[in-house]
PDB file of C-alpha atoms in Angstrom:
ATOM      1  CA  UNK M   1     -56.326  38.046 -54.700  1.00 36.00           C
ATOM      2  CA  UNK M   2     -54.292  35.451 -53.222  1.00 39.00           C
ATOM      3  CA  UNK M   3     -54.674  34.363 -49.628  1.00 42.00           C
ATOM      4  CA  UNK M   4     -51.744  35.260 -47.074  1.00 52.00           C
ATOM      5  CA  UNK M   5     -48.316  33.377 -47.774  1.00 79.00           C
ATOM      6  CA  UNK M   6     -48.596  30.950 -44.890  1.00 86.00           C
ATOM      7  CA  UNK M   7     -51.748  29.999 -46.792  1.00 91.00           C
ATOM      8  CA  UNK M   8     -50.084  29.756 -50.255  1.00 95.00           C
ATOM      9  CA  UNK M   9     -51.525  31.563 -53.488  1.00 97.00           C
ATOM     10  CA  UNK M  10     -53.479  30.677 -56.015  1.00 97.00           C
ATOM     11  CA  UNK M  11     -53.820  32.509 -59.208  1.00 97.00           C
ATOM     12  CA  UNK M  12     -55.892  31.786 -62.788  1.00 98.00           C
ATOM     13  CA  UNK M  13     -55.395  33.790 -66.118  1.00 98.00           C
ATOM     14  CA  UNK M  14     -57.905  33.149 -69.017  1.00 98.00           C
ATOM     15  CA  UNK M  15     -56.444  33.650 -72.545  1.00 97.00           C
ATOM     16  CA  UNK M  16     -57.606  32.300 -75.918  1.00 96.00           C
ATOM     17  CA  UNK M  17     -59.379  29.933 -73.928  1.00 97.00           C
ATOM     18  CA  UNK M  18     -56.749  28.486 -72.377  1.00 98.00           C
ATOM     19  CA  UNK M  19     -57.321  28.726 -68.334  1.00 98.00           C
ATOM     20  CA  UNK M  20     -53.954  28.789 -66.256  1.00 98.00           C
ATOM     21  CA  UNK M  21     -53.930  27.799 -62.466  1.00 98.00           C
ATOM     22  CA  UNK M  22     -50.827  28.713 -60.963  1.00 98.00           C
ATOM     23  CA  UNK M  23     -50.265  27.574 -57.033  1.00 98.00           C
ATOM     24  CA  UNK M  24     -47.431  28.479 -54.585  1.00 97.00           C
ATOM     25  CA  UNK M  25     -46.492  28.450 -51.039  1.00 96.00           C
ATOM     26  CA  UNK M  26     -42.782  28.961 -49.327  1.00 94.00           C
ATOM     27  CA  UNK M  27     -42.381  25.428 -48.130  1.00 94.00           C
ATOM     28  CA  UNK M  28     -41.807  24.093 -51.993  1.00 95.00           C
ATOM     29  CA  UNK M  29     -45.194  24.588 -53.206  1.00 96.00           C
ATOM     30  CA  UNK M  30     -46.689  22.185 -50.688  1.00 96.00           C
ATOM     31  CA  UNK M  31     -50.289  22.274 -49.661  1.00 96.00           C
ATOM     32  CA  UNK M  32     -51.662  23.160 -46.753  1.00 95.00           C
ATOM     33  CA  UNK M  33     -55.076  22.360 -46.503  1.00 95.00           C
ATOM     34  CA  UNK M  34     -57.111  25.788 -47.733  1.00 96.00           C
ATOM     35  CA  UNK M  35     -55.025  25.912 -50.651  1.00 96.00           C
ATOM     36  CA  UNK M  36     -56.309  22.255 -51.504  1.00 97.00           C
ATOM     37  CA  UNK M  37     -60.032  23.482 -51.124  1.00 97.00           C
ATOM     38  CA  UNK M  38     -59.392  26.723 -53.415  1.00 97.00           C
ATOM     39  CA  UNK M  39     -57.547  24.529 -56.311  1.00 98.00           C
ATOM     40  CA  UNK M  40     -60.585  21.724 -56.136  1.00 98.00           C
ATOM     41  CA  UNK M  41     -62.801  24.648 -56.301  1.00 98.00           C
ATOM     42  CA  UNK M  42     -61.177  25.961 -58.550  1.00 98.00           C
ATOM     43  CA  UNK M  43     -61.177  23.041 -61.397  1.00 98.00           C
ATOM     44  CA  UNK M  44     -64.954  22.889 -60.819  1.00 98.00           C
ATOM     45  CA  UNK M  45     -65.535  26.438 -61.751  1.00 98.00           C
ATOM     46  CA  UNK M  46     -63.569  26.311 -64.803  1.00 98.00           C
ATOM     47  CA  UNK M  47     -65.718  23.353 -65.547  1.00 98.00           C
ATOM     48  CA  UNK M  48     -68.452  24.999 -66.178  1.00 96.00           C
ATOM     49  CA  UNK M  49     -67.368  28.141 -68.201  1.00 97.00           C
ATOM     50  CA  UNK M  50     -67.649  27.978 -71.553  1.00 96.00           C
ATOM     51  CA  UNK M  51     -64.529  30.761 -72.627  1.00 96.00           C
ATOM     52  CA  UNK M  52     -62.674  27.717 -71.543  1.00 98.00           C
ATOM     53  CA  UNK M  53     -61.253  25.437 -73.213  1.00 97.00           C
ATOM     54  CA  UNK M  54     -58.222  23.576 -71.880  1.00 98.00           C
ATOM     55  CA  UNK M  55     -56.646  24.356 -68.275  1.00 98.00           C
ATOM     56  CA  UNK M  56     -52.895  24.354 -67.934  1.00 98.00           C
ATOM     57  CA  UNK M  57     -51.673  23.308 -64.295  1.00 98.00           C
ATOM     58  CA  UNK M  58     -48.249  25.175 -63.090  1.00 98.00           C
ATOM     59  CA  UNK M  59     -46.535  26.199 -59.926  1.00 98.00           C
ATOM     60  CA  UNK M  60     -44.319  29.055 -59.253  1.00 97.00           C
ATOM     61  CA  UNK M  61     -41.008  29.603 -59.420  1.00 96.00           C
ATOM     62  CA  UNK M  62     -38.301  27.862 -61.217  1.00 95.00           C
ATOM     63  CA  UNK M  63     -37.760  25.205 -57.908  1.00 94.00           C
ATOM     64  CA  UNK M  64     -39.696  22.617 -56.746  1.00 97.00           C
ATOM     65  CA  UNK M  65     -43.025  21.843 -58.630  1.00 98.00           C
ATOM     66  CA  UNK M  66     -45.226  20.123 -55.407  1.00 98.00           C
ATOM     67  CA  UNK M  67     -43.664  19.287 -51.951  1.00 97.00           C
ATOM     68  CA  UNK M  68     -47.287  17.426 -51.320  1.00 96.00           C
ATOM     69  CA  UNK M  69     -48.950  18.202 -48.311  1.00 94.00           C
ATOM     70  CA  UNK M  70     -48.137  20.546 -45.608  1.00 94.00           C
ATOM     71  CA  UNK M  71     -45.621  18.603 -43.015  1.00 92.00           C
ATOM     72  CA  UNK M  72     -46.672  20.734 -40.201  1.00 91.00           C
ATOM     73  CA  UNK M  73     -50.761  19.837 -40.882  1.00 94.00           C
ATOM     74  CA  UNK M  74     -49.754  16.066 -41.087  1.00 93.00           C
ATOM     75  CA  UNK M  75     -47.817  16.478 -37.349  1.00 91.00           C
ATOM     76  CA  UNK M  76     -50.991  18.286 -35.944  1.00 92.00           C
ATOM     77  CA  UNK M  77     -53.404  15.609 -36.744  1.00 93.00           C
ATOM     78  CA  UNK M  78     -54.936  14.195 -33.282  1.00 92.00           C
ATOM     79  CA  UNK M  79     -57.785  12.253 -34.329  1.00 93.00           C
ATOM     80  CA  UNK M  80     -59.074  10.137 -36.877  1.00 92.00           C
ATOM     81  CA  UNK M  81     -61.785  13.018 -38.220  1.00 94.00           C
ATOM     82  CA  UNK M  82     -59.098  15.493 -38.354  1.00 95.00           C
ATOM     83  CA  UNK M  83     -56.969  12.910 -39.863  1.00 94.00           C
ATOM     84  CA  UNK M  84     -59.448  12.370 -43.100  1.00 95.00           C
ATOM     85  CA  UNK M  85     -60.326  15.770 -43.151  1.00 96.00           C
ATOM     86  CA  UNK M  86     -56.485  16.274 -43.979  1.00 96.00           C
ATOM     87  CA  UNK M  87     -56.418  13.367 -45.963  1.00 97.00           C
ATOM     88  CA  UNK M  88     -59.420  14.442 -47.930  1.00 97.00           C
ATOM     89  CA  UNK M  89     -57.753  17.690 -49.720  1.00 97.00           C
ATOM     90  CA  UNK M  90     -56.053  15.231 -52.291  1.00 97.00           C
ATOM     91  CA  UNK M  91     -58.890  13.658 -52.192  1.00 98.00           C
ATOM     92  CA  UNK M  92     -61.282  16.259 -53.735  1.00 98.00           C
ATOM     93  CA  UNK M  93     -58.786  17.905 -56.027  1.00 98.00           C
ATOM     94  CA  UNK M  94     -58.304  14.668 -57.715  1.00 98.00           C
ATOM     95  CA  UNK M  95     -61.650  14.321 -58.293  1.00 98.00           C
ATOM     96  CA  UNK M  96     -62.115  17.492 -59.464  1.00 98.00           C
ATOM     97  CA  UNK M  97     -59.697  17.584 -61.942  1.00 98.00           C
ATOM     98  CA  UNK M  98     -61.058  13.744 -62.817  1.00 98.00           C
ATOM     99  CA  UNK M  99     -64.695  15.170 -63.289  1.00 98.00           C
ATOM    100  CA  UNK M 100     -63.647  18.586 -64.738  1.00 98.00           C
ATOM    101  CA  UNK M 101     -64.631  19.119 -68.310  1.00 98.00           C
ATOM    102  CA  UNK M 102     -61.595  20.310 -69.499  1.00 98.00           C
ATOM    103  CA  UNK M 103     -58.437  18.814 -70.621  1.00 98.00           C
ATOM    104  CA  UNK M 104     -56.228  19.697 -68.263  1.00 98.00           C
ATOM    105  CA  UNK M 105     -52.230  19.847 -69.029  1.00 98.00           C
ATOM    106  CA  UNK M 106     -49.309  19.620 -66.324  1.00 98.00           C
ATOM    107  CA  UNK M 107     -46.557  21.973 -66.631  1.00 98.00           C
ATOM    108  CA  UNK M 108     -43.680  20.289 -64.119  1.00 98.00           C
ATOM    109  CA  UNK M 109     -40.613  22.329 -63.920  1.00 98.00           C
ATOM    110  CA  UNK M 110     -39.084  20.604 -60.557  1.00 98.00           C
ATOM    111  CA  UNK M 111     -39.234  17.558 -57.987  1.00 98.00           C
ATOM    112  CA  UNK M 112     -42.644  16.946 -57.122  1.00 98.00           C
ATOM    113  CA  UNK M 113     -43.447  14.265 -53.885  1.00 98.00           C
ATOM    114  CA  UNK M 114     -46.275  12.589 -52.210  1.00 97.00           C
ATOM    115  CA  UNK M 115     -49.578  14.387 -53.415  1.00 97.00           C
ATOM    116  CA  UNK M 116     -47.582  16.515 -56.339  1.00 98.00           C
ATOM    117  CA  UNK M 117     -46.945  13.335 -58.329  1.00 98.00           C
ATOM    118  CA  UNK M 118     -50.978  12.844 -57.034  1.00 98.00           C
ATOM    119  CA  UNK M 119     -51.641  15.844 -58.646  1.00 98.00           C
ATOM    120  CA  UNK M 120     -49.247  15.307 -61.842  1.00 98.00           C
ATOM    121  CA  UNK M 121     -51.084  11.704 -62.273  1.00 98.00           C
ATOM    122  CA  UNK M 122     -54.481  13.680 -62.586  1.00 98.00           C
ATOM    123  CA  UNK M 123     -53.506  15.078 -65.528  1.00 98.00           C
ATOM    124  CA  UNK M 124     -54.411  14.609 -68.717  1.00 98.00           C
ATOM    125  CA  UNK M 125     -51.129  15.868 -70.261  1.00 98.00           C
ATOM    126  CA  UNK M 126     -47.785  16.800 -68.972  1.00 98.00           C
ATOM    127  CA  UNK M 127     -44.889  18.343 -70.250  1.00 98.00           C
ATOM    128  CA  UNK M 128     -41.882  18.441 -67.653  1.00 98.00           C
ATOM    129  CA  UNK M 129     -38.170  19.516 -67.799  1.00 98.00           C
ATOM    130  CA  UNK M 130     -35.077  16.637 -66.607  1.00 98.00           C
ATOM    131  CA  UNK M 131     -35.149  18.452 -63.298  1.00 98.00           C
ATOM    132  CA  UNK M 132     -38.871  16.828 -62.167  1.00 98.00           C
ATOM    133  CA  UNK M 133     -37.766  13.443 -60.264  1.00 98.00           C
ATOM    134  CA  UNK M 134     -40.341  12.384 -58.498  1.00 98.00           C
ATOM    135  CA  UNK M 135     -40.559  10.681 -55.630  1.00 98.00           C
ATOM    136  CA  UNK M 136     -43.418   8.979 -53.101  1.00 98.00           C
ATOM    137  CA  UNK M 137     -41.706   9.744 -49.399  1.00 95.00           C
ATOM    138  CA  UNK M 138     -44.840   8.418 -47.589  1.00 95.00           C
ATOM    139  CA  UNK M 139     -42.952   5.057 -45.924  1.00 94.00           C
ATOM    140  CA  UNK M 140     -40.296   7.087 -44.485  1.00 92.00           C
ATOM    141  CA  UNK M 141     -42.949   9.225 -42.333  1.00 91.00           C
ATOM    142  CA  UNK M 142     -44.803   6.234 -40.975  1.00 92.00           C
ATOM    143  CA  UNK M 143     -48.234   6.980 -43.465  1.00 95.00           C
ATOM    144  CA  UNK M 144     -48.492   5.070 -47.212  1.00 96.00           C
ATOM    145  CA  UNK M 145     -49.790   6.718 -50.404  1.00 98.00           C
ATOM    146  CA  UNK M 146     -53.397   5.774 -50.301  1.00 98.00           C
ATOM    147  CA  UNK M 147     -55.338   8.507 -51.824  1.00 98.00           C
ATOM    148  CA  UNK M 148     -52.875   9.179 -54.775  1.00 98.00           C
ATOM    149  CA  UNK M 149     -52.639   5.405 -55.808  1.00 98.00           C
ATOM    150  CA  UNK M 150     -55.520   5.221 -58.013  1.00 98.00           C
ATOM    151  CA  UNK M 151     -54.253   8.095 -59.774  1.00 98.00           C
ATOM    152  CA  UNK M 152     -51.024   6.932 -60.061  1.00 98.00           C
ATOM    153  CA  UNK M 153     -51.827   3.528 -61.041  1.00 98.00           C
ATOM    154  CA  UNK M 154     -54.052   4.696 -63.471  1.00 97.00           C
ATOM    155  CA  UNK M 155     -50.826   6.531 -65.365  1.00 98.00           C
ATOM    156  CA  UNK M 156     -47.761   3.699 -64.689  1.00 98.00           C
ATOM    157  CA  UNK M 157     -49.482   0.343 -63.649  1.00 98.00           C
ATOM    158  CA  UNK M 158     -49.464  -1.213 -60.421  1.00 98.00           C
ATOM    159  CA  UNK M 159     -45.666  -2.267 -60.987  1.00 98.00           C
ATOM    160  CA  UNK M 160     -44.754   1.517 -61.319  1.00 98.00           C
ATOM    161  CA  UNK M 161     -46.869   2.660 -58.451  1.00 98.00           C
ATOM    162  CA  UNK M 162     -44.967  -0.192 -56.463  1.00 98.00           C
ATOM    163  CA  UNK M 163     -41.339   1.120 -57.656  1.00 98.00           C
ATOM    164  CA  UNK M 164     -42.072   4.474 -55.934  1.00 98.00           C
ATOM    165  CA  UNK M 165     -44.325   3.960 -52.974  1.00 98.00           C
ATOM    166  CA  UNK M 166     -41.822   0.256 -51.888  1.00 98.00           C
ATOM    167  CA  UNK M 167     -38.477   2.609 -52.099  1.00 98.00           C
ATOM    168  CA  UNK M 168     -39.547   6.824 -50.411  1.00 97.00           C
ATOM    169  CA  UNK M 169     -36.238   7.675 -50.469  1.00 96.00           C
ATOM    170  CA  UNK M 170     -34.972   7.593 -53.792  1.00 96.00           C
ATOM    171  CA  UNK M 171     -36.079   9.935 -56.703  1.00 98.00           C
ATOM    172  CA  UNK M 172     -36.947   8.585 -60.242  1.00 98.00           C
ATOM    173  CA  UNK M 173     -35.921  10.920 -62.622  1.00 98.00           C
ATOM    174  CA  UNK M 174     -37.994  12.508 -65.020  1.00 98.00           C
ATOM    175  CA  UNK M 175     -37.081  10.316 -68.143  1.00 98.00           C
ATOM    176  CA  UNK M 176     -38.256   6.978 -66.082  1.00 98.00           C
ATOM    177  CA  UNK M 177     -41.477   9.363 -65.464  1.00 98.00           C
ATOM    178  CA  UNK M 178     -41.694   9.650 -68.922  1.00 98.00           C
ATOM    179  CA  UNK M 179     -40.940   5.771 -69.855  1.00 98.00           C
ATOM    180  CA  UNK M 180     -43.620   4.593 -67.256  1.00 98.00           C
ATOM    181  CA  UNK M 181     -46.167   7.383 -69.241  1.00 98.00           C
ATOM    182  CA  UNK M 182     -46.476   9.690 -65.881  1.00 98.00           C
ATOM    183  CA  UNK M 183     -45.048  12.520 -68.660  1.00 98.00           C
ATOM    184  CA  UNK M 184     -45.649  12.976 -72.173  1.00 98.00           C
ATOM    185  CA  UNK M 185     -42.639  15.241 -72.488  1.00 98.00           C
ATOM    186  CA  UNK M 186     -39.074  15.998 -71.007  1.00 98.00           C
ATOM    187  CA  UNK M 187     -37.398  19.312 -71.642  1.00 98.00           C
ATOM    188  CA  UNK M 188     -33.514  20.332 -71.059  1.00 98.00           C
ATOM    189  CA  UNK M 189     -34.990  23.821 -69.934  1.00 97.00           C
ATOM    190  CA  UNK M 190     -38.208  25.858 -68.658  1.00 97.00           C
ATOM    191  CA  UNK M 191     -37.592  27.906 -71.534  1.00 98.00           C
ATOM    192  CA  UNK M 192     -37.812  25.063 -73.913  1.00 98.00           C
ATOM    193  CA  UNK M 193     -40.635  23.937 -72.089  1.00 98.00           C
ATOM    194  CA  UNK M 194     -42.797  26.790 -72.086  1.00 98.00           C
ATOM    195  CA  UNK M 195     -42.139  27.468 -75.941  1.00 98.00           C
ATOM    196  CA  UNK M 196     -43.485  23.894 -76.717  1.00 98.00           C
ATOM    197  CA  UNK M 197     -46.380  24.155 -74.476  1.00 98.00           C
ATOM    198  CA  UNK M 198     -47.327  26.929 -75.404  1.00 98.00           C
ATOM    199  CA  UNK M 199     -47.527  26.241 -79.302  1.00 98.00           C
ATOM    200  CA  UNK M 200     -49.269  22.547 -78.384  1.00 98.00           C
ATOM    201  CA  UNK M 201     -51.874  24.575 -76.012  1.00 98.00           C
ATOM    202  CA  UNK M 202     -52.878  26.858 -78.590  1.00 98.00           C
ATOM    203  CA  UNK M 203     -53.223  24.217 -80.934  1.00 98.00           C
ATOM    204  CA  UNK M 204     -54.899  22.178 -78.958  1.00 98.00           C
ATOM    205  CA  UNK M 205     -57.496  24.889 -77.216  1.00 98.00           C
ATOM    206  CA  UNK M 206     -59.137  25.908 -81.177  1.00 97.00           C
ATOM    207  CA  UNK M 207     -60.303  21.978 -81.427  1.00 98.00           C
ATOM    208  CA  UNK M 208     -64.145  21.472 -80.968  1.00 97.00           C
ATOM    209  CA  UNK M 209     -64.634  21.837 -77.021  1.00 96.00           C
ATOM    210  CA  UNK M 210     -67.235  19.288 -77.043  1.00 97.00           C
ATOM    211  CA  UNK M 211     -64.570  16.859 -78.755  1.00 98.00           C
ATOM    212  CA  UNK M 212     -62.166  17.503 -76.256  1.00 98.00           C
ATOM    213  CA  UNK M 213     -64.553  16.907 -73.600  1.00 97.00           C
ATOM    214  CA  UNK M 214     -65.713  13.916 -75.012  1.00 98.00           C
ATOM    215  CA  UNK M 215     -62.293  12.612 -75.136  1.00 98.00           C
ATOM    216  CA  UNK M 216     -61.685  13.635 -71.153  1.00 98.00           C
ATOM    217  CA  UNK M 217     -64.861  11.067 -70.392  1.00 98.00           C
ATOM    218  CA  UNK M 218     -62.699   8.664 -72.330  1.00 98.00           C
ATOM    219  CA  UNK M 219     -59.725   9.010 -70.422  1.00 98.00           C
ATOM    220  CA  UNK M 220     -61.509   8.499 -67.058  1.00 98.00           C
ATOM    221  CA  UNK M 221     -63.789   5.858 -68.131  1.00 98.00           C
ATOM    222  CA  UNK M 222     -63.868   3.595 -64.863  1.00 97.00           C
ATOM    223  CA  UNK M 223     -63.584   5.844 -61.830  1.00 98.00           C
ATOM    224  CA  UNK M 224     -66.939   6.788 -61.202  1.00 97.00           C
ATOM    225  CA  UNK M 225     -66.441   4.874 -58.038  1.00 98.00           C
ATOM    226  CA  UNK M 226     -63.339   7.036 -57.255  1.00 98.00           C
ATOM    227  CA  UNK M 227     -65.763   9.698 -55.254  1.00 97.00           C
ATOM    228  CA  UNK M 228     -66.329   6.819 -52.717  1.00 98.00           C
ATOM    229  CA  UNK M 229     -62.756   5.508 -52.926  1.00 98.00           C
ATOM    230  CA  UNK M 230     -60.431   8.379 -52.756  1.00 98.00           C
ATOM    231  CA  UNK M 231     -62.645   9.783 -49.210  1.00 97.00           C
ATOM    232  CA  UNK M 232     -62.301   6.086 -47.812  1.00 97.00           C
ATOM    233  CA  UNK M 233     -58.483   6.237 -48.374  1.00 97.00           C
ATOM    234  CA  UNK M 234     -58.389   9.543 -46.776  1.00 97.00           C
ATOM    235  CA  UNK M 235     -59.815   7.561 -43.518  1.00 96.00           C
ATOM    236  CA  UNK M 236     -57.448   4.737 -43.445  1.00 96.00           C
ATOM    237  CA  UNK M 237     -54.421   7.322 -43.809  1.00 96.00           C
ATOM    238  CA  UNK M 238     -55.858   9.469 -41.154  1.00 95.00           C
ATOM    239  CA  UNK M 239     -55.750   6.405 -38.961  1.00 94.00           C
ATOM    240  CA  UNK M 240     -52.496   5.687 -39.888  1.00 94.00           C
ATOM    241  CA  UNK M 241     -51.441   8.870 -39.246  1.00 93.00           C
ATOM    242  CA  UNK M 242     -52.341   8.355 -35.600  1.00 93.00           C
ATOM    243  CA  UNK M 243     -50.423   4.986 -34.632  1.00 92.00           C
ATOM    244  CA  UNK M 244     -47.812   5.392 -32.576  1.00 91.00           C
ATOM    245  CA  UNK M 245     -45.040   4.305 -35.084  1.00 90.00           C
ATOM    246  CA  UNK M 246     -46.106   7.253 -37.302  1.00 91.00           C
ATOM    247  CA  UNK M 247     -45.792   9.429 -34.830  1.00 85.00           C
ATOM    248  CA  UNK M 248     -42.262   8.074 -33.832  1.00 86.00           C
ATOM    249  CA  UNK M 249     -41.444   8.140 -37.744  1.00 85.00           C
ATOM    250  CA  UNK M 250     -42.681  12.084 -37.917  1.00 83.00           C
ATOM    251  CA  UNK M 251     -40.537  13.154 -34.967  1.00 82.00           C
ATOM    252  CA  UNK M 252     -37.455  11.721 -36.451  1.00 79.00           C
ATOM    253  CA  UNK M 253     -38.239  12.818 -39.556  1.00 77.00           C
ATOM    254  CA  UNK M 254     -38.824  16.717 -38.242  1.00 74.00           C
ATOM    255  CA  UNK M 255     -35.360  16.322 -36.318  1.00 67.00           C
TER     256      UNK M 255
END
């Protein structure tokens, strides 16, 4: 059962092995905080469950893939321990999905911003169509992209991570995603898309699990420290958050 729409959804299917997560909310799949506790949760209970064997990653609807986190949680922060509390949900669900077992495969079918292209980084694999630009607005608001950057720099290099986060307002498209290795690969449709996902997820989900786990330690050799990290990035943007030119930068923003 999903939580009420003003708390977004959040769904998982198990078939064949292959675990799907689907999220949602009104605002453009954004997160508001809950939903980021039930998807880290989430990740670490298909962790542990041996029916599964890969985890595919989707939103709903044929829009937007992740608006990041909820705008009007960001304008109610009023002090610093609400402020990493907030900052936190990317936080944990990037750790979970960096500690989770499982493969886990991206299916992108639309823009994604701030903490979607945190999310996107996180995984493993990611097949998207030409409509996912991406962009990191977090400048333009006043805050910076703390918390995702290790993710994100661990996909497209500090030089890609500084393309995005130095210029909020302009989308990359999803074929520069691709060049800089944020996707593994662009669609003209959803249609096409989920054909070729599906066929590389059933492939991929009747390997040996414990090779496929094996090679997920692999890919995340290095950021053991990230549990530390990621929570004290989640402090320095909740203190950002609260400086007066953020809150200047917010109010424009809303108007």
């Amino acid at each position: 059962m999903g939580t009420s729409r003003e708390n977004g959804s959040l769904y998982t299917a198990i078939e064949n092995g292959i675990a799907t997560i689907e999220f949602g909310h009104p605002a453009s799949n954004s997160f508001v905080s809950e939903l980021l506790d039930r998807l880290a949760k989430e990740f670490q209970k298909l962790s542990d469950q041996d029916a599964v064997n890969l985890i595919i990653l989707k939103s709903e609807g044929d829009r937007a893939f992740c608006a990041g986190a909820s705008f009007d949680e960001l304008v109610a922060i009023s002090n610093r321990e609400e402020g990493k509390i907030f900052f936190s949900g990317f936080a944990n669900v990037i750790n979970a999905m960096r500690t989770c077992t499982k493969v886990i495969i991206g299916r992108v079918q639309g823009k994604a911003v701030g903490g979607g292209v945190g999310l996107i980084s996180a995984c493993d694999y990611c097949f998207a169509t030409e409509t996912a630009a991406v962009r990191l607005s977090e400048l333009a608001v006043g805050i910076a992209p703390l918390v995702i950057s290790p993710a994100v720099e661990r996909k497209i290099g500090k030089a890609g991570f500084a393309e995005l986060a130095l210029d909020p307002t302009d989308w990359k498209n999803a074929y520069w995603a691709k060049e800089k290795g944020l996707y593994s690969q662009v669609f003209e449709s959803m249609k096409s898309l989920d054909k070729e996902l599906f066929f590389f997820a059933e492939k991929l989900a009747s390997y040996n699990p414990e090779a496929l786990s094996e090679i997920k330690k692999v890919l995340w050799e290095g950021t053991a420290h990230w549990d530390k990290l990621l929570l004290d990035r989640a402090e320095a943007s909740g203190a950002l958050a609260l400086s007066p030119n953020t809150k200047k930068a917010l109010e424009k923003f809303k108007k």
